[in-house]
Short mmCIF file of C-alpha atoms (C1' of nucleotides) in Angstrom, two decimals:
data_model
loop_
_atom_site.label_atom_id
_atom_site.label_comp_id
_atom_site.label_asym_id
_atom_site.label_seq_id
_atom_site.Cartn_x
_atom_site.Cartn_y
_atom_site.Cartn_z
CA UNK A 257 40.58 2.14 53.32
CA UNK A 258 37.57 0.85 51.50
CA UNK A 259 37.44 3.99 49.46
CA UNK A 260 37.36 4.63 45.77
CA UNK A 261 40.03 6.88 44.23
CA UNK A 262 39.38 10.30 42.77
CA UNK A 263 39.86 8.80 39.31
CA UNK A 264 36.57 6.95 39.72
CA UNK A 265 34.94 10.17 40.85
CA UNK A 266 36.20 12.02 37.78
CA UNK A 267 35.15 9.11 35.61
CA UNK A 268 31.62 9.16 37.00
CA UNK A 269 31.34 12.86 36.43
CA UNK A 270 32.55 12.49 32.87
CA UNK A 271 30.17 9.63 32.18
CA UNK A 272 27.23 11.54 33.64
CA UNK A 273 28.11 14.50 31.49
CA UNK A 274 28.31 12.40 28.33
CA UNK A 275 25.14 10.51 29.14
CA UNK A 276 23.24 13.78 29.26
CA UNK A 277 24.36 14.89 25.82
CA UNK A 278 22.01 14.54 22.85
CA UNK A 279 22.55 11.40 20.81
CA UNK A 280 25.80 11.37 18.80
CA UNK A 281 26.94 14.70 20.29
CA UNK A 282 30.54 14.92 21.46
CA UNK A 283 32.11 16.55 24.50
CA UNK A 284 35.83 17.23 24.67
CA UNK A 285 38.01 16.63 27.71
CA UNK A 286 38.45 20.38 28.07
CA UNK A 287 34.71 20.97 28.03
CA UNK A 288 34.14 18.53 30.85
CA UNK A 289 37.13 19.57 32.92
CA UNK A 290 36.11 23.20 32.62
CA UNK A 291 32.52 22.44 33.56
CA UNK A 292 33.43 20.86 36.90
CA UNK A 293 36.75 22.50 37.69
CA UNK A 294 38.81 19.37 37.26
CA UNK A 295 42.38 19.49 35.91
CA UNK A 296 42.43 18.99 32.18
CA UNK A 297 45.29 16.48 32.21
CA UNK A 298 43.49 14.38 34.75
CA UNK A 299 40.25 14.40 32.84
CA UNK A 300 42.13 13.48 29.71
CA UNK A 301 43.78 10.51 31.41
CA UNK A 302 40.40 9.31 32.67
CA UNK A 303 38.72 9.64 29.31
CA UNK A 304 41.55 7.77 27.62
CA UNK A 305 40.96 4.88 29.99
CA UNK A 306 37.22 4.98 29.52
CA UNK A 307 37.82 4.87 25.78
CA UNK A 308 40.26 1.97 26.03
CA UNK A 309 37.74 0.10 28.15
CA UNK A 310 35.00 0.56 25.56
CA UNK A 311 32.76 2.82 27.55
CA UNK A 312 33.16 5.77 25.23
CA UNK A 313 34.25 6.44 21.68
CA UNK A 314 36.70 9.13 20.71
CA UNK A 315 36.87 11.41 17.73
CA UNK A 316 40.29 12.95 17.22
CA UNK A 317 41.24 16.26 15.81
CA UNK A 318 39.66 19.68 15.94
CA UNK A 319 35.98 19.53 16.96
CA UNK A 320 36.73 16.08 18.31
CA UNK A 321 35.79 14.65 21.67
CA UNK A 322 34.06 11.72 23.29
CA UNK A 323 30.63 10.17 23.20
CA UNK A 324 28.93 7.32 25.01
CA UNK A 325 28.98 3.88 23.46
CA UNK A 326 26.51 2.12 25.77
CA UNK A 327 23.24 3.11 27.40
CA UNK A 328 23.51 4.29 30.99
CA UNK A 329 21.30 1.41 32.10
CA UNK A 330 23.99 -1.08 31.04
CA UNK A 331 26.85 0.58 32.86
CA UNK A 332 27.43 -0.29 36.50
CA UNK A 333 29.54 1.16 39.24
CA UNK A 334 31.99 -1.66 39.70
CA UNK A 335 32.69 -1.98 35.98
CA UNK A 336 33.45 1.66 35.66
CA UNK A 337 35.59 1.65 38.74
CA UNK A 338 37.60 -1.34 37.52
CA UNK A 339 38.11 0.20 34.14
CA UNK A 340 39.82 3.12 35.86
CA UNK A 341 41.51 1.51 38.82
CA UNK A 342 42.02 -2.14 37.93
CA UNK A 343 40.32 -5.16 39.50
CA UNK A 344 38.53 -4.53 42.77
CA UNK A 345 39.74 -6.65 45.66
CA UNK A 346 39.01 -6.37 49.34
CA UNK A 347 42.38 -7.96 50.14
CA UNK A 348 45.46 -9.20 48.35
CA UNK A 349 44.24 -12.78 48.45
CA UNK A 350 41.46 -11.98 46.02
CA UNK A 351 42.24 -11.73 42.37
CA UNK A 352 40.12 -13.54 39.81
CA UNK A 353 36.69 -13.32 41.25
CA UNK A 354 35.65 -10.70 38.77
CA UNK A 355 33.32 -12.99 36.94
CA UNK A 356 31.48 -13.71 40.16
CA UNK A 357 31.83 -17.43 39.59
CA UNK A 358 32.80 -18.39 43.08
CA UNK A 359 35.94 -19.55 44.63
CA UNK A 360 38.80 -18.94 42.25
CA UNK A 361 41.65 -17.25 44.04
CA UNK A 362 45.42 -16.84 43.83
CA UNK A 363 46.47 -16.22 47.40
CA UNK A 364 49.92 -17.58 48.13
CA UNK A 365 48.90 -18.04 51.73
CA UNK A 366 45.76 -19.99 50.86
CA UNK A 367 46.56 -22.98 52.98
CA UNK A 368 47.58 -20.98 56.00
CA UNK A 369 45.46 -17.82 55.86
CA UNK A 370 42.63 -18.24 58.28
CA UNK A 371 40.50 -15.45 56.81
CA UNK A 372 40.68 -16.19 53.09
CA UNK A 373 37.16 -17.67 52.98
CA UNK A 374 35.31 -15.00 54.87
CA UNK A 375 37.17 -12.20 53.04
CA UNK A 376 36.19 -13.81 49.82
CA UNK A 377 32.51 -13.86 50.79
CA UNK A 378 32.50 -10.26 51.89
CA UNK A 379 34.23 -9.25 48.68
CA UNK A 380 31.52 -10.98 46.67
CA UNK A 381 28.78 -9.26 48.57
CA UNK A 382 30.31 -5.86 47.97
CA UNK A 383 30.65 -6.68 44.28
CA UNK A 384 27.01 -7.65 44.13
CA UNK A 385 25.96 -4.32 45.60
CA UNK A 386 28.20 -2.32 43.32
CA UNK A 387 27.28 -4.19 40.19
CA UNK A 388 23.64 -3.46 40.95
CA UNK A 389 24.24 0.27 40.89
CA UNK A 390 23.84 1.54 37.30
CA UNK A 391 24.92 4.81 35.81
CA UNK A 392 21.26 5.47 35.03
CA UNK A 393 20.42 5.21 38.72
CA UNK A 394 23.32 7.45 39.61
CA UNK A 395 22.10 10.08 37.19
CA UNK A 396 18.59 9.84 38.66
CA UNK A 397 20.13 10.46 42.05
CA UNK A 398 22.15 13.56 41.18
CA UNK A 399 20.72 16.73 42.71
CA UNK A 400 17.53 17.71 40.91
CA UNK A 401 18.38 15.05 38.35
CA UNK A 402 20.15 17.87 36.56
CA UNK A 403 23.83 18.65 36.85
CA UNK A 404 24.77 22.03 38.19
CA UNK A 405 28.06 22.59 36.44
CA UNK A 406 30.22 25.67 36.89
CA UNK A 407 29.64 26.82 33.33
CA UNK A 408 26.93 25.10 31.35
CA UNK A 409 27.79 27.51 28.51
CA UNK A 410 30.22 25.72 26.25
CA UNK A 411 32.41 27.79 24.01
CA UNK A 412 31.73 25.76 20.91
CA UNK B 70 41.04 0.84 45.91
CA UNK B 71 38.03 -0.38 47.79
CA UNK B 72 40.27 -2.59 49.82
CA UNK B 73 40.82 -3.04 53.51
CA UNK B 74 44.29 -2.64 54.96
CA UNK B 75 46.36 -5.43 56.41
CA UNK B 76 45.72 -4.03 59.86
CA UNK B 77 42.11 -5.16 59.53
CA UNK B 78 43.29 -8.54 58.39
CA UNK B 79 45.55 -8.89 61.42
CA UNK B 80 42.77 -7.60 63.66
CA UNK B 81 40.37 -10.20 62.33
CA UNK B 82 42.89 -12.95 62.90
CA UNK B 83 43.52 -11.77 66.43
CA UNK B 84 39.84 -11.57 67.21
CA UNK B 85 39.18 -15.00 65.79
CA UNK B 86 42.01 -16.38 67.89
CA UNK B 87 40.70 -14.75 71.05
CA UNK B 88 37.13 -15.78 70.36
CA UNK B 89 38.18 -19.39 70.25
CA UNK B 90 39.85 -19.33 73.65
CA UNK B 91 38.09 -20.79 76.67
CA UNK B 92 36.17 -18.20 78.74
CA UNK B 93 38.47 -15.83 80.69
CA UNK B 94 41.62 -17.26 79.13
CA UNK B 95 44.22 -14.81 77.86
CA UNK B 96 46.41 -14.82 74.79
CA UNK B 97 49.46 -12.58 74.49
CA UNK B 98 50.41 -10.62 71.41
CA UNK B 99 53.44 -12.85 71.02
CA UNK B 100 51.32 -15.99 71.15
CA UNK B 101 49.06 -14.75 68.37
CA UNK B 102 51.83 -13.30 66.21
CA UNK B 103 53.77 -16.55 66.49
CA UNK B 104 50.74 -18.64 65.66
CA UNK B 105 50.11 -16.93 62.32
CA UNK B 106 53.57 -15.70 61.40
CA UNK B 107 52.72 -12.02 61.81
CA UNK B 108 55.27 -9.48 63.08
CA UNK B 109 55.05 -9.07 66.83
CA UNK B 110 55.19 -5.28 66.76
CA UNK B 111 52.37 -5.14 64.27
CA UNK B 112 50.21 -7.50 66.27
CA UNK B 113 50.92 -5.46 69.38
CA UNK B 114 49.81 -2.25 67.66
CA UNK B 115 46.63 -3.87 66.47
CA UNK B 116 45.80 -5.30 69.88
CA UNK B 117 46.43 -1.94 71.52
CA UNK B 118 43.84 -0.42 69.20
CA UNK B 119 41.36 -3.20 69.76
CA UNK B 120 41.79 -2.65 73.46
CA UNK B 121 41.35 1.11 73.18
CA UNK B 122 38.18 0.55 71.15
CA UNK B 123 36.72 -1.73 73.81
CA UNK B 124 36.77 -4.95 71.85
CA UNK B 125 39.26 -6.66 74.12
CA UNK B 126 40.57 -6.31 77.63
CA UNK B 127 44.25 -6.34 78.51
CA UNK B 128 46.11 -7.74 81.48
CA UNK B 129 49.55 -6.30 81.90
CA UNK B 130 52.70 -7.88 83.26
CA UNK B 131 54.13 -11.33 83.07
CA UNK B 132 51.41 -13.90 82.21
CA UNK B 133 49.39 -11.07 80.87
CA UNK B 134 47.63 -10.80 77.54
CA UNK B 135 44.26 -10.06 75.98
CA UNK B 136 40.77 -11.50 76.17
CA UNK B 137 37.50 -10.79 74.41
CA UNK B 138 35.06 -8.40 75.99
CA UNK B 139 32.05 -9.00 73.79
CA UNK B 140 30.50 -12.07 72.20
CA UNK B 141 31.43 -12.72 68.60
CA UNK B 142 27.79 -12.37 67.59
CA UNK B 143 27.86 -8.71 68.58
CA UNK B 144 30.97 -7.78 66.69
CA UNK B 145 30.63 -6.77 63.05
CA UNK B 146 33.08 -6.29 60.24
CA UNK B 147 32.70 -2.56 59.75
CA UNK B 148 33.00 -1.79 63.44
CA UNK B 149 36.21 -3.72 63.75
CA UNK B 150 37.61 -2.19 60.59
CA UNK B 151 36.82 1.31 61.77
CA UNK B 152 38.37 0.67 65.17
CA UNK B 153 41.61 -0.10 63.35
CA UNK B 154 41.50 2.22 60.36
CA UNK B 155 39.22 5.08 61.26
CA UNK B 156 35.84 5.92 59.79
CA UNK B 157 34.99 4.15 56.56
CA UNK B 158 34.20 6.45 53.67
CA UNK B 159 33.83 5.67 50.01
CA UNK B 160 34.96 9.20 49.14
CA UNK B 161 36.22 12.33 50.86
CA UNK B 162 32.76 13.88 50.86
CA UNK B 163 31.48 11.34 53.31
CA UNK B 164 32.21 11.73 56.98
CA UNK B 165 29.48 11.44 59.58
CA UNK B 166 27.27 8.80 58.18
CA UNK B 167 28.52 6.27 60.69
CA UNK B 168 25.28 6.09 62.62
CA UNK B 169 23.41 5.17 59.49
CA UNK B 170 20.98 7.99 60.05
CA UNK B 171 20.90 9.19 56.49
CA UNK B 172 22.13 12.28 54.84
CA UNK B 173 24.53 14.03 57.14
CA UNK B 174 27.71 15.02 55.33
CA UNK B 175 30.50 17.50 55.52
CA UNK B 176 31.68 17.86 51.94
CA UNK B 177 33.01 21.32 51.17
CA UNK B 178 31.94 20.86 47.60
CA UNK B 179 28.41 19.89 48.50
CA UNK B 180 26.73 22.55 46.37
CA UNK B 181 28.83 21.84 43.29
CA UNK B 182 29.73 18.17 43.46
CA UNK B 183 27.41 16.33 41.12
CA UNK B 184 28.01 12.92 42.58
CA UNK B 185 27.72 13.57 46.31
CA UNK B 186 24.24 12.04 46.54
CA UNK B 187 24.86 8.83 44.66
CA UNK B 188 28.19 8.27 46.40
CA UNK B 189 26.44 8.71 49.67
CA UNK B 190 23.88 6.09 48.80
CA UNK B 191 26.46 3.59 47.66
CA UNK B 192 28.44 4.19 50.82
CA UNK B 193 25.36 3.42 52.88
CA UNK B 194 24.70 0.21 51.03
CA UNK B 195 28.24 -1.00 51.56
CA UNK B 196 27.98 -0.14 55.26
CA UNK B 197 24.78 -2.14 55.52
CA UNK B 198 26.45 -5.16 54.03
CA UNK B 199 29.53 -4.90 56.22
CA UNK B 200 27.61 -4.27 59.40
CA UNK B 201 25.62 -7.41 58.72
CA UNK B 202 28.77 -9.53 58.75
CA UNK B 203 29.50 -10.65 62.31
CA UNK B 204 32.66 -12.10 63.76
CA UNK B 205 30.65 -15.20 64.60
CA UNK B 206 29.79 -15.66 60.93
CA UNK B 207 33.39 -15.11 59.96
CA UNK B 208 34.53 -17.77 62.39
CA UNK B 209 31.93 -20.17 61.02
CA UNK B 210 33.31 -19.50 57.59
CA UNK B 211 36.99 -20.19 58.37
CA UNK B 212 38.24 -23.41 56.80
CA UNK B 213 36.77 -26.36 58.66
CA UNK B 214 35.50 -23.93 61.29
CA UNK B 215 38.82 -24.61 62.97
CA UNK B 216 41.91 -22.46 62.61
CA UNK B 217 44.99 -24.09 61.23
CA UNK B 218 47.67 -22.06 62.95
CA UNK B 219 51.36 -22.63 62.48
CA UNK B 220 51.80 -23.73 66.04
CA UNK B 221 48.72 -24.55 68.06
CA UNK B 222 51.03 -25.49 70.88
CA UNK B 223 51.41 -22.54 73.18
CA UNK B 224 54.44 -22.31 75.35
CA UNK B 225 52.53 -21.30 78.48
"C1'" DT C 248 64.00 -7.08 95.49
"C1'" DT C 249 65.31 -8.02 91.24
"C1'" DG C 250 64.51 -9.78 86.59
"C1'" DA C 251 61.69 -11.36 82.91
"C1'" DA C 252 57.57 -10.86 80.41
"C1'" DA C 253 53.92 -8.27 79.17
"C1'" DT C 254 51.10 -4.09 77.76
"C1'" DA C 255 50.84 1.42 76.87
"C1'" DG C 256 51.98 5.07 74.31
"C1'" DT C 257 54.27 7.26 70.88
"C1'" DA C 258 57.67 8.27 67.31
"C1'" DT C 259 59.82 7.27 63.12
"C1'" DA C 260 61.46 5.04 59.02
"C1'" DA C 261 60.54 2.48 54.67
"C1'" DA C 262 57.62 0.97 51.05
"C1'" DT C 263 53.66 1.48 48.22
"C1'" DA C 264 49.83 3.81 46.15
"C1'" DA C 265 47.39 7.88 44.66
"C1'" DG C 266 47.27 12.22 42.61
"C1'" DG C 267 48.80 15.20 39.43
"C1'" DT C 268 51.72 17.05 35.41
"C1'" DA C 269 54.29 17.03 31.10
"C1'" DC C 270 55.89 15.54 26.79
"C1'" DT C 271 55.82 13.60 22.09
"C1'" DA C 272 53.09 11.79 18.40
"C1'" DT C 273 49.10 11.65 15.55
"C1'" DA C 274 44.63 12.99 13.56
"C1'" DT C 275 41.23 16.35 11.70
"C1'" DA C 276 38.67 20.51 10.56
"C1'" DA C 277 38.87 24.99 8.81
"C1'" DT D 228 49.28 25.00 7.53
"C1'" DT D 229 47.64 26.01 11.90
"C1'" DA D 230 44.85 25.26 15.89
"C1'" DT D 231 42.52 21.88 18.39
"C1'" DA D 232 41.92 17.42 19.93
"C1'" DT D 233 43.02 12.59 21.31
"C1'" DA D 234 46.89 8.59 22.18
"C1'" DG D 235 50.31 6.94 24.73
"C1'" DT D 236 53.65 7.36 28.19
"C1'" DA D 237 56.79 8.86 31.53
"C1'" DC D 238 57.57 11.22 35.49
"C1'" DC D 239 57.27 13.72 39.85
"C1'" DT D 240 55.02 14.76 44.29
"C1'" DT D 241 52.29 13.70 48.07
"C1'" DA D 242 49.70 10.74 51.04
"C1'" DT D 243 48.83 6.44 52.99
"C1'" DT D 244 50.17 2.03 54.45
"C1'" DT D 245 53.32 -0.95 56.47
"C1'" DA D 246 56.71 -1.94 59.61
"C1'" DT D 247 59.90 -1.09 63.35
"C1'" DA D 248 61.73 0.97 67.56
"C1'" DC D 249 61.94 3.15 71.93
"C1'" DT D 250 60.65 4.41 76.66
"C1'" DA D 251 57.58 3.71 80.49
"C1'" DT D 252 54.78 0.98 83.36
"C1'" DT D 253 52.78 -3.24 85.31
"C1'" DT D 254 52.92 -7.86 87.23
"C1'" DC D 255 54.45 -12.47 88.32
"C1'" DA D 256 57.75 -15.20 90.40
"C1'" DA D 257 62.23 -16.69 91.66
#
DNA sequence: TTGAAATAGTATAAATAAGGTACTATATAA
DNA sequence: TTATATAGTACCTTATTTATACTATTTCAA
């Protein structure tokens, strides 16, 4: 309840890793998964989604991998999370509030449900908070502002 | 993901219903479940938890039911939610931050996990928001500040 | 004193979501 | 042409959520 899935956690780790790379440099799914002890398949799935959502760019083939497409300042928590888990909603009755434009909703119970309005408001407030948290801030906030990965030595 | 369970929804509805009753008046689980078309067993389970958590008081036996124990102004969203669903945590690595006293955590991966700190901060911010939402506010915000229940007519 | 209505406590089943793995296809560098 | 890498899915397992059921106890009232 009210928790993010591990996918988002893996996605954050991947994004942090990529954001720290020198400009234009690639990191492969294996590299990242090895560095933090995350299953390769999982990390691959996450990176595929991040790519599809336009957060990263992929280069296929040997020596391929992923690189960031946007600056960390322009990436926020809720966007990343939604790219990996689908639209965030506090309850079923909230669907199309993604644009933050107010009171659009698609709850079948709208005329009966006594808590639709308040739930909607709370949802908006949470979105506000999460959209204010940028990847850049998150990186600032990681221990020592430097990642301590299992093996910083990459085989390449 | 990042959503509350239906239990919380039912709990909110029950609390709103009870809060609207005249002082000292009781409402039974059946009354409430009938009024909003919620399964009786479910509503009973929710009310049992609310009672155990000290939000409401129960009177057993025929003509029994539940009544509020605290004013709606002193009840907040996150407290209610946690009474019904257990401690709120954005990720596994967050456990004892309930008191809002900062950086206590019990993550086994604390020395390795690169996102423990930022996740912790985001969790705190969400808690702040949710603890600022009172039941009184929620009631204010329900359509027309008056509940439109299926049957306002109670058989008692 | 008996029966109906209510809560208390717990157990369990069913449905849904999350977490994780595997497979086939395609691209690229050496 | 082979090894390495991503692309796209499909699938299985586990955990959580949702819902129901059962037994016991309490209380009012006929």
